[in-house]
CSV table of C-alpha atoms and ligand atoms in Angstrom, one decimal:
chain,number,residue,atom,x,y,z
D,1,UNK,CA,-91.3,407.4,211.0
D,2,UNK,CA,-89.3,405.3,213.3
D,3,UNK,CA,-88.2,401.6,211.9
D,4,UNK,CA,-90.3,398.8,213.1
D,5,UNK,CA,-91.1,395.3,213.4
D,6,UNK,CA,-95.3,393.9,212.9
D,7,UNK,CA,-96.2,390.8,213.3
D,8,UNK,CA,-100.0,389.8,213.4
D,9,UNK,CA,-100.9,387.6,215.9
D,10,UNK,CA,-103.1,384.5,213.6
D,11,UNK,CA,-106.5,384.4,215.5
D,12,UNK,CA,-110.2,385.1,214.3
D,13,UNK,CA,-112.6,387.4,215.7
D,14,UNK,CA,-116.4,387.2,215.7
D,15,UNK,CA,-117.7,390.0,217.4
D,16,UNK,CA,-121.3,391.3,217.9
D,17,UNK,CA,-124.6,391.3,220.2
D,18,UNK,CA,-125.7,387.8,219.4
D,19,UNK,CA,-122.5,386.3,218.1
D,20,UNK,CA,-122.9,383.2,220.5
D,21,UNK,CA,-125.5,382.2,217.8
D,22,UNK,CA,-122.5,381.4,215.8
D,23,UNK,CA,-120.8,379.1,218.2
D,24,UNK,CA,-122.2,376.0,216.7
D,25,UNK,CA,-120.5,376.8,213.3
D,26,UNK,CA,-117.3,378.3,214.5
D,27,UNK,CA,-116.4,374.8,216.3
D,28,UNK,CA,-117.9,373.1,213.1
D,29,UNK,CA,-115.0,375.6,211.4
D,30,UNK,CA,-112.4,374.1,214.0
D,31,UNK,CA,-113.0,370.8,212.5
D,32,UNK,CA,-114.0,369.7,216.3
D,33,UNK,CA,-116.9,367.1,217.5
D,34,UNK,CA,-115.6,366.8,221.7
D,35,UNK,CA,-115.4,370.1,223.2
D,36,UNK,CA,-114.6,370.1,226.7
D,37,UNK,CA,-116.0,373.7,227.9
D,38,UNK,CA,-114.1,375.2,230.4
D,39,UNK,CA,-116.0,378.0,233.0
D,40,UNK,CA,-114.9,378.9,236.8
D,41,UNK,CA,-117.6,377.8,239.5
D,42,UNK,CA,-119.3,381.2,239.7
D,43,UNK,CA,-120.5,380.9,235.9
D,44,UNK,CA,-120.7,377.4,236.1
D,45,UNK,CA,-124.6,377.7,234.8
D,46,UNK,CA,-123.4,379.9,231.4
D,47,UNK,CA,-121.1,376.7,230.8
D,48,UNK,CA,-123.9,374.2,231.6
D,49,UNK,CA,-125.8,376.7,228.7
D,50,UNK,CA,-123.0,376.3,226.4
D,51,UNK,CA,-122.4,372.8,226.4
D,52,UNK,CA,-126.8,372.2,225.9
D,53,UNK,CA,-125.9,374.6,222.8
D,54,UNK,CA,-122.9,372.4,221.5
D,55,UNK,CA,-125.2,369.2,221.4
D,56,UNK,CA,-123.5,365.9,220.5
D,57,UNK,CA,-120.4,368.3,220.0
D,58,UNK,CA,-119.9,368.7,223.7
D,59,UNK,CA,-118.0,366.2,225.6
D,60,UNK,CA,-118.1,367.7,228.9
D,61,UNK,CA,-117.8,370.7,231.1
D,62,UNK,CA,-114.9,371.5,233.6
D,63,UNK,CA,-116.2,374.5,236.0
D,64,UNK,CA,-113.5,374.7,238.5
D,65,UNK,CA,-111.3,377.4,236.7
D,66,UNK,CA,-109.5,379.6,239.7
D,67,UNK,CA,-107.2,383.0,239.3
D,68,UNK,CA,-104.0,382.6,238.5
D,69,UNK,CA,-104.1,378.8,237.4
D,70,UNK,CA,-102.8,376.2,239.9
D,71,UNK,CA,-101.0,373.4,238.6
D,72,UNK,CA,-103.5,371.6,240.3
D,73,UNK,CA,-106.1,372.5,238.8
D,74,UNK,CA,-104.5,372.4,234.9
D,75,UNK,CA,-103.6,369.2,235.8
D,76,UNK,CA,-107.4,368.0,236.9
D,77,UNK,CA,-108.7,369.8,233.9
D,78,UNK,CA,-105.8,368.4,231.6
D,79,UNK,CA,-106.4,364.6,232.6
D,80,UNK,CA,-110.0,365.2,232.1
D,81,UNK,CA,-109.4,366.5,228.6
D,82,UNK,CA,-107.8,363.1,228.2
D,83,UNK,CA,-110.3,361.1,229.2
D,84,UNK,CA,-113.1,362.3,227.3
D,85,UNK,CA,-111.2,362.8,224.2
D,86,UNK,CA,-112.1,366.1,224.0
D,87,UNK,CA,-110.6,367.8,220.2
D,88,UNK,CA,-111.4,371.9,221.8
D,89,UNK,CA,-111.6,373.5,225.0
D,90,UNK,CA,-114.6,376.1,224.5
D,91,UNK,CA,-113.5,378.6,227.6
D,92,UNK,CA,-116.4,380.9,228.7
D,93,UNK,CA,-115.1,383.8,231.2
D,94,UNK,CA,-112.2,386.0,232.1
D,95,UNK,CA,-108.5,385.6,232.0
D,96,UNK,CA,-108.9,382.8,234.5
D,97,UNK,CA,-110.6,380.5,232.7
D,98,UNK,CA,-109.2,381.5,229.8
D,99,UNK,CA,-105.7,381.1,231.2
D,100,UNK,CA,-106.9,377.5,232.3
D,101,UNK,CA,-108.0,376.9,228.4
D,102,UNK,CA,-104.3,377.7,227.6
D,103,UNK,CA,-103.0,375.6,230.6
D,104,UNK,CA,-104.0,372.5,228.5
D,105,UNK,CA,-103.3,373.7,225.3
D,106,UNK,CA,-99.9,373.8,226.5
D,107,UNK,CA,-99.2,370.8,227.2
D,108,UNK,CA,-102.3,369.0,224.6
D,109,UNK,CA,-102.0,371.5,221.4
D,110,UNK,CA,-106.2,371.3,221.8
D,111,UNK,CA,-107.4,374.4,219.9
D,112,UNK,CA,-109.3,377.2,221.9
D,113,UNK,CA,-112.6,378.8,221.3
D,114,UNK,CA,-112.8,381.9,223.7
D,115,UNK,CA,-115.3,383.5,224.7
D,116,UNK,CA,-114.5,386.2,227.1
D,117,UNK,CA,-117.0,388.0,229.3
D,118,UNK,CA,-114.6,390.6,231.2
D,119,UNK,CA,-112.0,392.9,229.6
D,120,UNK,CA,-108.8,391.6,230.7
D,121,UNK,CA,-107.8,390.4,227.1
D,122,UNK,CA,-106.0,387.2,227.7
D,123,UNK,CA,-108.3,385.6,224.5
D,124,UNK,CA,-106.1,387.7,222.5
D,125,UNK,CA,-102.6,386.8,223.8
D,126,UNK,CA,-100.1,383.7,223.1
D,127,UNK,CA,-98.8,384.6,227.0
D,128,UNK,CA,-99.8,382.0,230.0
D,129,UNK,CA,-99.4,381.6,233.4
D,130,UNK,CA,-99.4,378.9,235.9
D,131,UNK,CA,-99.1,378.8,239.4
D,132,UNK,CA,-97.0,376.3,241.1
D,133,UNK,CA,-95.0,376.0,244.8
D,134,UNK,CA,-96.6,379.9,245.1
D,135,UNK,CA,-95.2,380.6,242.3
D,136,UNK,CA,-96.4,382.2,239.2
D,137,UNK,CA,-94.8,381.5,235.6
D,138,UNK,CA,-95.6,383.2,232.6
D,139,UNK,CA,-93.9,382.4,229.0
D,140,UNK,CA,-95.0,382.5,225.2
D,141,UNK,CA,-96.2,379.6,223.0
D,142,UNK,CA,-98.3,380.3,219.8
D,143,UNK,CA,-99.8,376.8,220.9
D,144,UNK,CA,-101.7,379.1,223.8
D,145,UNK,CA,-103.2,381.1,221.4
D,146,UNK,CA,-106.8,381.0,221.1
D,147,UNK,CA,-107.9,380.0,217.5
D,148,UNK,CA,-111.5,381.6,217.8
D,149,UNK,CA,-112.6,384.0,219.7
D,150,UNK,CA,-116.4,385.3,220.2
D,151,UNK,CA,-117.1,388.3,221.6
D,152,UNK,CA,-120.7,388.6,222.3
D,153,UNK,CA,-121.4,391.8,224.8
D,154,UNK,CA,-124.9,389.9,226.1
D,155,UNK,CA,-122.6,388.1,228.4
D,156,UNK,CA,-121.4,390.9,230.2
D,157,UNK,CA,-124.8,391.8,231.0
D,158,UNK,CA,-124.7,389.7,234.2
D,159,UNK,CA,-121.2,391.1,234.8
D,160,UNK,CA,-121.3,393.5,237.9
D,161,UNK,CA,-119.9,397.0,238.5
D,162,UNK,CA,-117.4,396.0,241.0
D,163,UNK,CA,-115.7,394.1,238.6
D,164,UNK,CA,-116.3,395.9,235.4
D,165,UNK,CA,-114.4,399.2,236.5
D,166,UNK,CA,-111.4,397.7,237.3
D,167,UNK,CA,-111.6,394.6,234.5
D,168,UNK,CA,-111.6,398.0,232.0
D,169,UNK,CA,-108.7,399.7,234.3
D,170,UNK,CA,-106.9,396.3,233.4
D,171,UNK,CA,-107.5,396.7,229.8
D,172,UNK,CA,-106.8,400.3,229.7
D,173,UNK,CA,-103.0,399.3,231.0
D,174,UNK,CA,-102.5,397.4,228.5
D,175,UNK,CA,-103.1,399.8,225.8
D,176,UNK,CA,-100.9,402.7,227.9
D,177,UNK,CA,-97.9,400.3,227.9
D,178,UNK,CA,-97.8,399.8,224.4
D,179,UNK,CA,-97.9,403.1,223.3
D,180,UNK,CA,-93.9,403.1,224.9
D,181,UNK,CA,-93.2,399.3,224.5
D,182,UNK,CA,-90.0,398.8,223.0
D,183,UNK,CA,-91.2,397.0,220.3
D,184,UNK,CA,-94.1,399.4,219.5
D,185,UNK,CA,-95.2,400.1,216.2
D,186,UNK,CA,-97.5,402.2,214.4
D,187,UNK,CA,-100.6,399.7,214.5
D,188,UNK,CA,-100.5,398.6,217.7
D,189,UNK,CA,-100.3,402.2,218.7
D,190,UNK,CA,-103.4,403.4,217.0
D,191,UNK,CA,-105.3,399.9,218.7
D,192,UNK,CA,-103.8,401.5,221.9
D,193,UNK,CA,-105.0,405.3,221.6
D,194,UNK,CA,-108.7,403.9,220.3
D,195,UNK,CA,-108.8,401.1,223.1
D,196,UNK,CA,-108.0,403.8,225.7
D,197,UNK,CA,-110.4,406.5,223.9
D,198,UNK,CA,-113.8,403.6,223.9
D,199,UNK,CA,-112.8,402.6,227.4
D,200,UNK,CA,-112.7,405.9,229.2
D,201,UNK,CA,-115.9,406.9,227.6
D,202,UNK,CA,-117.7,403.2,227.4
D,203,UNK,CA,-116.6,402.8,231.7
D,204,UNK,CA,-118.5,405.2,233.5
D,205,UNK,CA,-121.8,404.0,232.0
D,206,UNK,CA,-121.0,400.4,232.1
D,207,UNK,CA,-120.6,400.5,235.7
D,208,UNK,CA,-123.7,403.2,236.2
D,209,UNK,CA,-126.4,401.2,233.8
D,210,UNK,CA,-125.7,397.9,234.0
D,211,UNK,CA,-128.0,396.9,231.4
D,212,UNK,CA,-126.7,399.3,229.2
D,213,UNK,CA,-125.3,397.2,226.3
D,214,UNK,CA,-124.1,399.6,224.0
D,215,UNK,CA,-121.8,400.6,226.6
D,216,UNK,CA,-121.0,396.9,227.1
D,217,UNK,CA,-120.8,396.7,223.5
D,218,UNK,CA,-117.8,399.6,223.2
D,219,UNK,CA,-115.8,398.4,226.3
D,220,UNK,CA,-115.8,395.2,224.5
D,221,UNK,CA,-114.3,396.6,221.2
D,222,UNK,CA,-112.0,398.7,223.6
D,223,UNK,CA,-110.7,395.5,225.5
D,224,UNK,CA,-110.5,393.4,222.3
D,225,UNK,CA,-108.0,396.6,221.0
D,226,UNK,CA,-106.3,396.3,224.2
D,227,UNK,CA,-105.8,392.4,224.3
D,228,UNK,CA,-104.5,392.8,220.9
D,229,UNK,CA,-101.8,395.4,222.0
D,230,UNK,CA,-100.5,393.1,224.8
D,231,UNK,CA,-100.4,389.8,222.3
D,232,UNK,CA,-98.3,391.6,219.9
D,233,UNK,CA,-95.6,394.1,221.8
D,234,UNK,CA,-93.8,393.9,225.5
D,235,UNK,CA,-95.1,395.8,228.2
D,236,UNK,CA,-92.9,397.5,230.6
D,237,UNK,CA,-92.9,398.8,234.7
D,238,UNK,CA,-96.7,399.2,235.3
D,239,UNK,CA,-96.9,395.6,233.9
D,240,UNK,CA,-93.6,394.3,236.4
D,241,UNK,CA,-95.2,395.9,239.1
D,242,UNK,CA,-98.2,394.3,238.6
D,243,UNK,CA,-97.2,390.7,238.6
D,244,UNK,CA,-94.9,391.3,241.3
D,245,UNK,CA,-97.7,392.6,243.7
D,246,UNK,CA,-100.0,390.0,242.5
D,247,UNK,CA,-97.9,386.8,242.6
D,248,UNK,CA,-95.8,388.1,245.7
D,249,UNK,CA,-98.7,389.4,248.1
D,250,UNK,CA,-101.6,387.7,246.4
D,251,UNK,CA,-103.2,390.9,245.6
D,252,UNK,CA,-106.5,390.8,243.1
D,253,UNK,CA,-105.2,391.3,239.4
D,254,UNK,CA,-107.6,394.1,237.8
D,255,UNK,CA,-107.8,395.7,241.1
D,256,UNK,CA,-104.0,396.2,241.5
D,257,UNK,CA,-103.6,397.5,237.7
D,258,UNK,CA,-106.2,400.0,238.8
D,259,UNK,CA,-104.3,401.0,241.7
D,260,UNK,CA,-100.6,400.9,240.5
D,261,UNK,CA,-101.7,402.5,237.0
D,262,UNK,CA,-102.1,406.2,237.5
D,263,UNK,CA,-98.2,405.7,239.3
D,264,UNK,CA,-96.7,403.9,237.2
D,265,UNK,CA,-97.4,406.5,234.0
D,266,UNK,CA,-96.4,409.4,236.5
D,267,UNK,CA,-93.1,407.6,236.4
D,268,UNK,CA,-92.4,407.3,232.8
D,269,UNK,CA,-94.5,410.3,232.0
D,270,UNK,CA,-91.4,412.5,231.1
D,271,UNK,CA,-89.1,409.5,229.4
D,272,UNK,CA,-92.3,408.8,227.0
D,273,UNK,CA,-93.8,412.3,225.9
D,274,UNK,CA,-95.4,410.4,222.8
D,275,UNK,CA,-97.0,408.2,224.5
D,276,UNK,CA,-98.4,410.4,227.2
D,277,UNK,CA,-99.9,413.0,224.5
D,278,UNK,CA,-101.9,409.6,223.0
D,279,UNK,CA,-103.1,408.7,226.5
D,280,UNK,CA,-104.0,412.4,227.2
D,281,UNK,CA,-105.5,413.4,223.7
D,282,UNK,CA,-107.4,409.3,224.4
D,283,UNK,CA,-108.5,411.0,227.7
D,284,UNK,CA,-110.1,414.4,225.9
D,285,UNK,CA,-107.2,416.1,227.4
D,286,UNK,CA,-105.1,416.9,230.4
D,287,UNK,CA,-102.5,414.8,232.7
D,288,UNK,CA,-102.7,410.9,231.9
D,289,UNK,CA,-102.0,409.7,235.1
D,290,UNK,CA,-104.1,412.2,236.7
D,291,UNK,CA,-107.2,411.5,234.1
D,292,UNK,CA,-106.7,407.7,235.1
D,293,UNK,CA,-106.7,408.4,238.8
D,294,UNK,CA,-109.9,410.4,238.3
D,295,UNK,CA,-111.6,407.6,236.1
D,296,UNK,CA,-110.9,404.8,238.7
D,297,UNK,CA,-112.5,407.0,241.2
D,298,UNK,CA,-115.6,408.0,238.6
D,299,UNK,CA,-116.3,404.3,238.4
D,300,UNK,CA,-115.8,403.3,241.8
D,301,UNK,CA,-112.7,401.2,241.7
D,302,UNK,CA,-110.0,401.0,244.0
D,303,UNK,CA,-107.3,404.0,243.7
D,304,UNK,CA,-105.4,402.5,247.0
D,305,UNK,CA,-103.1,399.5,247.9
D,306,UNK,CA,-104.0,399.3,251.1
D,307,UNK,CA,-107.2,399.0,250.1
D,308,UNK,CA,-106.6,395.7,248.5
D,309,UNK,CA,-104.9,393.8,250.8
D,310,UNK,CA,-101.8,395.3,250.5
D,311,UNK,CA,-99.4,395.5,254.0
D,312,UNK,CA,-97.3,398.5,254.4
D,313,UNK,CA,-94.4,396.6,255.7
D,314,UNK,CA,-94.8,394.6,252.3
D,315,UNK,CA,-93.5,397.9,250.0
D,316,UNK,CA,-90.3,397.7,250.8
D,317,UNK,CA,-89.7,393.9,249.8
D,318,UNK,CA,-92.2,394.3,246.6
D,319,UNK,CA,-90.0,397.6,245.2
D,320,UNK,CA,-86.7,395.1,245.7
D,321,UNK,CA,-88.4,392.6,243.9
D,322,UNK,CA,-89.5,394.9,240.9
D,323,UNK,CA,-85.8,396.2,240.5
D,324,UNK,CA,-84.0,392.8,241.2
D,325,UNK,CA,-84.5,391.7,237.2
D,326,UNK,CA,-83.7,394.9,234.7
D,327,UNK,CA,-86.0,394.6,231.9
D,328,UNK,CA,-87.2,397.7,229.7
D,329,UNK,CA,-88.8,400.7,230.4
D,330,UNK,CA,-88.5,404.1,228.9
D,331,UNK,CA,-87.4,405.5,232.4
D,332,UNK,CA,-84.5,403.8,234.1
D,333,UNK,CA,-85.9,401.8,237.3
D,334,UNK,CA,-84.4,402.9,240.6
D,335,UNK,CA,-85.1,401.5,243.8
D,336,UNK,CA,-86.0,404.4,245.5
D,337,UNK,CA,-88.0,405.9,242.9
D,338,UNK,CA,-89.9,402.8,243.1
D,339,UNK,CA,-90.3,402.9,246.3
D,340,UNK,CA,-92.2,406.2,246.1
D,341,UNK,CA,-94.5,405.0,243.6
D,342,UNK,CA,-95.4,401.9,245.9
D,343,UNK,CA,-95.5,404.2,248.6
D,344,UNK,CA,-97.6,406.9,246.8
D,345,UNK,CA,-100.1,404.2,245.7
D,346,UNK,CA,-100.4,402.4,248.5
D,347,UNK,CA,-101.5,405.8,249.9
D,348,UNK,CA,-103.8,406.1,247.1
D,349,UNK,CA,-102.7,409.6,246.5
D,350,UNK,CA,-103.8,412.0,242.9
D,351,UNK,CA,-100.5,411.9,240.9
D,352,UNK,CA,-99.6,415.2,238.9
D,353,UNK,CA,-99.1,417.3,242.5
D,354,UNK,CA,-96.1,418.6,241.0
D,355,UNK,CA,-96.4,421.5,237.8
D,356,UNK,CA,-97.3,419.6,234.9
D,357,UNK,CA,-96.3,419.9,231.0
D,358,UNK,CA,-99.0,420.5,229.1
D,359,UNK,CA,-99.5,417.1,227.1
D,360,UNK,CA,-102.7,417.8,224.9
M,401,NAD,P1,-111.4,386.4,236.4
M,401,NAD,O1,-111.4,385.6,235.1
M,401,NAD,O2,-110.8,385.8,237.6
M,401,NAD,O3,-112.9,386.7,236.7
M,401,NAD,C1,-113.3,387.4,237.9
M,401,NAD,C2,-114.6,386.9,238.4
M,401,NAD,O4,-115.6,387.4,237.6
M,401,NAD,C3,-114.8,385.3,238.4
M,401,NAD,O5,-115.4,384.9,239.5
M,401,NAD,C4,-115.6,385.1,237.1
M,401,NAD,O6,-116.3,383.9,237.1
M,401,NAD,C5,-116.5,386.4,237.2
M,401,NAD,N1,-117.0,386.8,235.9
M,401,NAD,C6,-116.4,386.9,234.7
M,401,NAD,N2,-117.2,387.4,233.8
M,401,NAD,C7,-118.4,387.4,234.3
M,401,NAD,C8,-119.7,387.8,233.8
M,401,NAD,N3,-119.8,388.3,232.5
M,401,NAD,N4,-120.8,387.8,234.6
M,401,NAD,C9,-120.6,387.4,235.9
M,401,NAD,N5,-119.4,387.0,236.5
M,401,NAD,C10,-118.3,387.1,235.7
M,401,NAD,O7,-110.8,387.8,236.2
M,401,NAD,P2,-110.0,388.5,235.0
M,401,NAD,O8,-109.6,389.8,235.5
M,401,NAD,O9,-110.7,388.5,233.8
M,401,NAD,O10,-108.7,387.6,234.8
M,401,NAD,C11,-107.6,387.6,235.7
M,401,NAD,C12,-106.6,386.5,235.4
M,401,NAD,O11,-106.3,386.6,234.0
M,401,NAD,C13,-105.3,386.7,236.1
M,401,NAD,O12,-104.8,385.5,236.6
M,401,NAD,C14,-104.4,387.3,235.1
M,401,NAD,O13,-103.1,387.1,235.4
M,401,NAD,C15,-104.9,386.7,233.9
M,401,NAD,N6,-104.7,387.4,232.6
M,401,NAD,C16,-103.9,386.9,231.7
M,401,NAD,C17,-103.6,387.5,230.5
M,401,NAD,C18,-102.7,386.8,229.5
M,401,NAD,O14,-102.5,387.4,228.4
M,401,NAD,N7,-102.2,385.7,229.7
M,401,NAD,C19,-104.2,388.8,230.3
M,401,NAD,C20,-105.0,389.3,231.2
M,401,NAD,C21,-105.2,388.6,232.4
C-alpha cells in the first residue's frame, strides 16, 4: 500500500427521488430565514418553484447565472445578496449556477444549499472560477464549499439528451484523473472506479429514455462519486487541456471533456497502468480510451473538436499554452506530443490504433 494523505471534504449529502421535500428543513438546519435562490435564465421557472417552496424563507431569486461566471454577473448577483439580506444562496442547476453560488460565497461567506441537476459535480468541490478581462481564474476556498447539497434525480427529468451525454463524459473525467492524481488515495480511488462503473452503464439509457429515472437516479450517484473525487485530489493533463480550450477558444465545457477525454488517457495510458486497469475493469473490459471514445459515440456526444467550435489554426497556440505552465502528470508533457493529441482530437479519431496491452 502506497503512503497517503485523506482528507474529507465537510459537506452533507441528501440524496434520493423526492429529496427536494426536504429543502424546507435542510435551510431550517442552516439556521437561514433569507435565501436568495440562484438559477440561470433557462430554469428560471424551477427557481420561481423553489422560492414558492421556501415561503417567508425566501428573499428573492436571481436567474441570470451564465457559464463560466462573469465578474459581472457575481457582482449583480453579489450586490443583490446585499440588499435583500439574504443569510443562503439556494443554487438550483449545473456548475454555472452553482459556480455563481460560490462567486458570492467568496466574497460574502453566505452558506450554499446545492441542488444540482446535471453531472458536472461542482456542488461537491471548494474550487471556483470567475471570468474577468476574458479571462478565467480558478482557486480553492473552503468558504466555496457548498454546506448542503440535495440531490433529487426528478430534476433531471426535464434534462435533455444533448446535454446529459456529455454532462456524464464530464463527470466520468473526473473520476479517470483521480485514479493517477498525485495526491490519490485509496478512497478516492474506489469513488473513482464505481463513479466510472454507474456512469458507463447509467449513460446510454439516460440519453435513450429520458423519463427513465432509475437511470437518472445511478448517473446521479455516479456524478456525486465523481464530484467528490475532484473536491478532494488534483487532476492532471485531460483537466489542463480542458480549461485551456475552454477559457482560450471559448469552447462548451462538458462537450470539450468529451472530446479531449478518450486522448488525453491514450497519453498517459502507459505512465499510469493502475489506473487504466480501474478505468478498463469500470468499463467491463478492454482499452480505456477506446471504451470512452465508443461511449461518447453510443450516447451521441461529440467525439471531435472541430465539431465544437474548435479552429484548426487554433491547435497550435492551445498545445503552447498547455505546456507553457509544468504542473503534474504521470507522463511528462511535451509539446509535440500534445500536439498530436490536439490534432488527433480535433480529427475526432478512435484512439488505441496502435497494438494495445491488455489492461483487464
Ligand atoms: P451549465 O450549468 O452551464 O448547464 C448547461 C445548460 O443546461 C444551462 O442552460 C442549464 O440551465 C441547463 N440545465 C441544467 N440542468 C438542467 C435540467 N435538469 N433541465 C433542463 N435544463 C438544465 O453546465 P454544466 O456543465 O453543469 O456546468 C459547466 C460550468 O461549471 C463550467 O463553467 C465549468 O467550468 C463549471 N464547473 C465547475 C466545477 C468546479 O468544481 N468548480 C466543476 C465542474 C464544472
Amino acid at each position: 500500500m502506497r503512503a497517503f494523505v485523506y482528507s474529507a471534504q465537510p459537506s452533507r449529502v441528501v440524496f434520493g427521488v423526492g429529496a427536494l421535500d426536504q429543502l424546507g428543513a435542510e435551510i431550517e438546519r442552516l439556521g437561514a430565514k433569507r435565501a436568495l435562490v440562484l438559477s440561470t435564465p433557462e430554469q428560471a421557472d424551477a427557481a420561481q418553484e423553489l422560492a414558492q417552496r421556501l415561503g417567508s424563507r425566501a428573499a428573492g431569486v436571481y436567474d441570470k447565472a451564465i457559464m463560466h461566471v462573469p465578474i459581472e454577473t457575481a457582482e449583480a448577483a453579489r450586490a443583490l445578496a446585499r440588499d435583500l439580506d439574504a443569510d443562503c444562496c439556494v443554487a438550483v442547476g449545473g456548475g454555472s449556477t452553482i459556480g455563481l453560488g460560490k462567486a458570492i460565497a467568496l466574497t460574502s461567506s453566505l452558506p450554499i444549499l446545492a441542488i444540482p441537476t446535471t453531472f458536472a459535480g461542482s456542488e461537491m468541490t471548494p474550487i471556483y472560477g470567475i471570468t474577468a478581462q476574458g479571462e478565467k481564474k480558478t482557486g480553492r476556498d473552503a468558504r466555496v464549499l457548498p454546506k448542503t447539497v440535495i440531490y433529487d434525480p426528478r430534476l433531471l427529468l426535464t434534462l435533455p439528451a444533448k446535454i446529459a451525454g456529455p454532462s456524464g463524459m464530464n463527470a466520468i473525467a473526473h473520476c479517470a484523473e483521480a485514479l493517477y492524481a498525485q495526491d490519490a488515495n485509496p478512497i478516492a480511488s474506489l469513488m473513482a472506479e464505481e463513479g466510472i462503473r454507474t456512469l458507463a452503464a447509467s449513460l446510454p439509457v439516460v440519453v435513450k429514455e429520458p423519463d427513465n429515472l432509475e437511470a437518472k437516479s445511478d448517473a446521479l450517484y455516479g456524478a456525486w462519486l465523481a464530484g467528490t473525487c475532484l473536491g478532494q485530489v488534483g487532476m492532471a493533463l485531460h483537466h489542463k487541456l480542458c480549461h485551456t480550450l475552454g477559457g482560450s477558444f471559448n469552447l462548451p465545457h462538458a462537450e470539450t471533456h468529451t472530446v479531449v477525454l478518450p486522448h488525453a488517457l491514450q497519453y498517459n495510458r502507459d505512465c499510469a497502468a493502475e489506473a487504466m486497469q480501474r478505468i478498463s475493469r469500470a468499463l467491463g473490459g478492454g482499452d480505456p480510451a477506446s471504451g470512452l471514445y465508443d461511449l461518447a459515440r453510443a450516447i451521441g456526444a461529440p467525439v471531435a473538436l472541430k465539431d465544437i467550435g474548435m479552429a484548426r489554426e487554433g491547435l497550435e497556440r492551445a498545445a503552447r499554452l498547455a505546456t507553457q505552465n509544468p504542473y503534474y502528470n504521470p507522463r511528462a508533457i511535451e509539446r509535440e506530443g500534445i500536439l498530436a493529441l490536439l490534432t488527433a482530437a480535433w480529427n475526432g479519431e478512435r484512439p488505441g490504433h496502435r497494438a494495445t496491452r491488455a489492461v483487464a
